[in-house]
């Protein structure tokens, strides 16, 4: 996998009546590009200091997968997308 890969977590957690998953990438621009492609607004970007991501509903998760996002475990998503500061 390269740094432009976008990942979605397998875990689906409830948020109101929706099921949500994390969508992340080691490349923030690739992440934003995918969000744009699946219709997720930038205002929903969670600019967490060490864990920037989008939460996407099940339908948008499926759109992202059809567009090339890779579905992986949330643990693996963290490993692939978020390096510890000393590793950067």
Coordinates of N, CA and C in Angstrom, one line a residue:
X1 N 0.8 -1.2 0.0 CA 0.0 0.0 0.0 C 0.9 1.2 0.0
X2 N 0.4 2.3 -0.6 CA 1.2 3.5 -0.6 C 0.5 4.6 0.3
X3 N 1.2 5.7 0.4 CA 0.7 6.8 1.3 C -0.6 7.4 0.8
X4 N -1.0 7.2 -0.4 CA -2.2 7.8 -0.9 C -3.4 6.9 -0.6
X5 N -3.2 5.7 -0.1 CA -4.3 4.8 0.2 C -5.2 5.3 1.3
X6 N -6.5 5.2 1.1 CA -7.5 5.5 2.1 C -8.1 4.2 2.7
X7 N -8.2 4.2 4.0 CA -8.7 3.1 4.7 C -10.1 3.4 5.4
X8 N -10.9 2.4 5.5 CA -12.1 2.5 6.3 C -12.1 1.3 7.3
X9 N -12.5 1.6 8.5 CA -12.5 0.6 9.5 C -13.7 -0.4 9.4
X10 N -13.4 -1.6 9.7 CA -14.5 -2.6 9.7 C -15.5 -2.3 10.8
X11 N -15.1 -1.9 11.9 CA -16.0 -1.6 13.0 C -17.1 -0.6 12.6
X12 N -18.3 -0.9 12.9 CA -19.4 0.0 12.7 C -20.1 0.3 14.0
X13 N -20.1 1.6 14.4 CA -20.6 1.9 15.7 C -21.8 2.8 15.5
X14 N -22.8 2.7 16.4 CA -24.0 3.5 16.3 C -23.8 4.9 16.6
X15 N -24.5 5.8 15.8 CA -24.5 7.2 16.0 C -25.9 7.6 15.6
X16 N -26.8 7.8 16.6 CA -28.2 8.0 16.3 C -28.8 6.7 15.7
X17 N -29.4 6.9 14.5 CA -29.9 5.8 13.8 C -29.0 5.2 12.7
X18 N -27.8 5.8 12.7 CA -26.8 5.4 11.6 C -25.7 4.5 12.2
X19 N -25.0 3.7 11.4 CA -23.8 3.0 11.7 C -22.7 3.7 11.1
X20 N -21.7 4.1 11.9 CA -20.6 4.9 11.4 C -19.3 4.1 11.5
X21 N -18.3 4.4 10.6 CA -17.0 3.8 10.6 C -16.0 4.9 10.4
X22 N -14.7 4.7 10.8 CA -13.7 5.7 10.6 C -13.1 5.5 9.2
X23 N -12.7 6.7 8.6 CA -12.1 6.7 7.3 C -10.8 7.6 7.5
X24 N -9.7 7.0 7.2 CA -8.4 7.7 7.4 C -7.4 7.4 6.3
X25 N -6.3 8.1 6.3 CA -5.2 7.9 5.4 C -4.0 8.5 5.9
X26 N -2.8 8.0 5.6 CA -1.6 8.7 6.0 C -1.4 10.0 5.2
X27 N -2.1 10.1 4.1 CA -2.0 11.3 3.3 C -3.4 12.1 3.4
X28 N -3.3 13.2 4.2 CA -4.6 14.0 4.4 C -5.2 14.5 3.1
X29 N -4.4 14.8 2.1 CA -5.0 15.3 0.9 C -5.8 14.1 0.2
X30 N -5.2 12.9 0.2 CA -5.9 11.8 -0.3 C -7.2 11.5 0.4
X31 N -7.2 11.7 1.7 CA -8.4 11.5 2.6 C -9.4 12.5 2.2
X32 N -9.1 13.8 2.0 CA -10.0 14.8 1.6 C -10.6 14.6 0.2
X33 N -9.7 14.1 -0.6 CA -10.2 13.8 -2.0 C -11.2 12.7 -2.0
X34 N -11.0 11.7 -1.2 CA -12.0 10.6 -1.1 C -13.3 11.1 -0.5
X35 N -13.2 11.9 0.6 CA -14.4 12.5 1.2 C -15.2 13.3 0.2
X36 N -14.5 14.1 -0.6 CA -15.2 14.9 -1.7 C -15.9 13.9 -2.7
X37 N -15.2 12.9 -3.0 CA -15.7 11.9 -4.0 C -17.0 11.2 -3.6
X38 N -17.1 11.0 -2.2 CA -18.2 10.2 -1.7 C -19.3 11.2 -1.2
X39 N -19.0 12.5 -1.2 CA -20.0 13.5 -0.8 C -20.0 13.8 0.7
X40 N -18.9 13.6 1.3 CA -18.8 14.0 2.7 C -18.2 15.4 2.8
X41 N -18.8 16.3 3.5 CA -18.4 17.7 3.6 C -17.2 17.8 4.5
X42 N -16.3 18.8 4.1 CA -15.1 19.0 4.9 C -15.4 19.4 6.4
X43 N -16.6 20.0 6.6 CA -16.9 20.4 8.0 C -17.0 19.1 8.9
X44 N -17.1 17.9 8.3 CA -17.2 16.7 9.1 C -15.8 16.1 9.4
X45 N -14.8 16.7 8.9 CA -13.4 16.3 9.1 C -13.1 16.4 10.6
X46 N -12.6 15.4 11.2 CA -12.2 15.4 12.6 C -10.7 15.6 12.7
X47 N -10.3 16.9 12.8 CA -8.9 17.3 12.8 C -8.3 17.0 14.2
X48 N -8.3 15.8 14.6 CA -7.7 15.4 15.9 C -6.2 15.5 15.7
X49 N -5.5 15.9 16.8 CA -4.1 16.2 16.7 C -3.3 14.9 16.2
X50 N -3.5 13.8 16.7 CA -2.8 12.6 16.3 C -3.6 11.6 15.6
X51 N -4.9 11.9 15.3 CA -5.8 10.9 14.7 C -6.8 11.6 13.8
X52 N -6.3 12.3 12.7 CA -7.3 13.0 11.8 C -8.0 11.9 11.0
X53 N -9.4 12.2 10.9 CA -10.2 11.2 10.2 C -11.6 11.8 9.9
X54 N -12.3 11.0 9.2 CA -13.8 11.3 9.0 C -14.5 10.1 9.6
X55 N -15.7 10.4 10.1 CA -16.6 9.3 10.5 C -17.6 9.2 9.3
X56 N -17.8 8.1 8.7 CA -18.6 7.9 7.5 C -19.7 6.9 7.8
X57 N -20.9 7.2 7.3 CA -22.0 6.3 7.5 C -21.8 5.0 6.6
X58 N -22.6 4.0 6.8 CA -22.4 2.8 6.1 C -22.5 2.9 4.6
X59 N -23.5 3.8 4.1 CA -23.6 4.0 2.7 C -22.3 4.6 2.1
X60 N -21.8 5.6 2.8 CA -20.6 6.3 2.3 C -19.4 5.4 2.4
X61 N -19.3 4.6 3.4 CA -18.3 3.6 3.5 C -18.2 2.7 2.3
X62 N -19.4 2.2 1.9 CA -19.5 1.4 0.7 C -19.1 2.1 -0.6
X63 N -19.5 3.4 -0.7 CA -19.0 4.2 -1.8 C -17.5 4.3 -1.8
X64 N -16.9 4.6 -0.7 CA -15.4 4.7 -0.6 C -14.8 3.4 -1.0
X65 N -15.3 2.3 -0.6 CA -14.7 1.0 -0.9 C -14.8 0.8 -2.5
X66 N -16.0 1.1 -3.1 CA -16.1 1.0 -4.5 C -15.1 1.9 -5.2
X67 N -14.7 3.0 -4.6 CA -13.7 3.9 -5.2 C -12.3 3.6 -4.9
X68 N -12.1 2.5 -4.1 CA -10.7 2.1 -3.9 C -10.2 2.1 -2.4
X69 N -11.0 2.6 -1.5 CA -10.6 2.5 -0.1 C -10.5 1.1 0.3
X70 N -9.7 0.8 1.2 CA -9.4 -0.6 1.7 C -10.1 -0.7 3.1
X71 N -10.9 -1.7 3.3 CA -11.5 -2.0 4.6 C -10.6 -2.9 5.4
X72 N -10.2 -2.4 6.6 CA -9.3 -3.1 7.5 C -9.8 -2.9 8.9
X73 N -9.2 -3.7 9.8 CA -9.6 -3.5 11.2 C -9.2 -2.1 11.7
X74 N -9.9 -1.7 12.7 CA -9.6 -0.3 13.2 C -8.1 -0.3 13.8
X75 N -7.7 -1.4 14.4 CA -6.4 -1.5 14.9 C -5.3 -1.3 13.8
X76 N -5.6 -2.0 12.7 CA -4.7 -1.9 11.5 C -4.7 -0.5 10.9
X77 N -5.9 0.1 10.9 CA -6.1 1.5 10.4 C -5.2 2.4 11.2
X78 N -5.2 2.3 12.5 CA -4.4 3.1 13.3 C -2.9 2.9 13.0
X79 N -2.5 1.6 12.9 CA -1.1 1.3 12.6 C -0.6 1.9 11.3
X80 N -1.5 1.8 10.3 CA -1.1 2.3 8.9 C -1.2 3.8 8.8
X81 N -2.1 4.4 9.5 CA -2.3 5.8 9.2 C -1.6 6.8 10.2
X82 N -1.4 6.3 11.4 CA -0.9 7.2 12.5 C 0.4 6.7 13.0
X83 N 1.5 7.3 12.6 CA 2.8 7.0 13.2 C 3.0 7.8 14.4
X84 N 3.7 7.2 15.4 CA 4.0 8.0 16.5 C 5.0 9.1 16.2
X85 N 4.9 10.2 16.9 CA 5.7 11.4 16.6 C 7.2 11.1 16.4
X86 N 7.8 10.2 17.2 CA 9.2 9.9 17.1 C 9.5 9.1 15.8
X87 N 8.5 8.5 15.1 CA 8.7 7.8 13.9 C 8.7 8.6 12.7
X88 N 8.2 9.9 12.8 CA 8.0 10.7 11.6 C 9.3 11.3 11.2

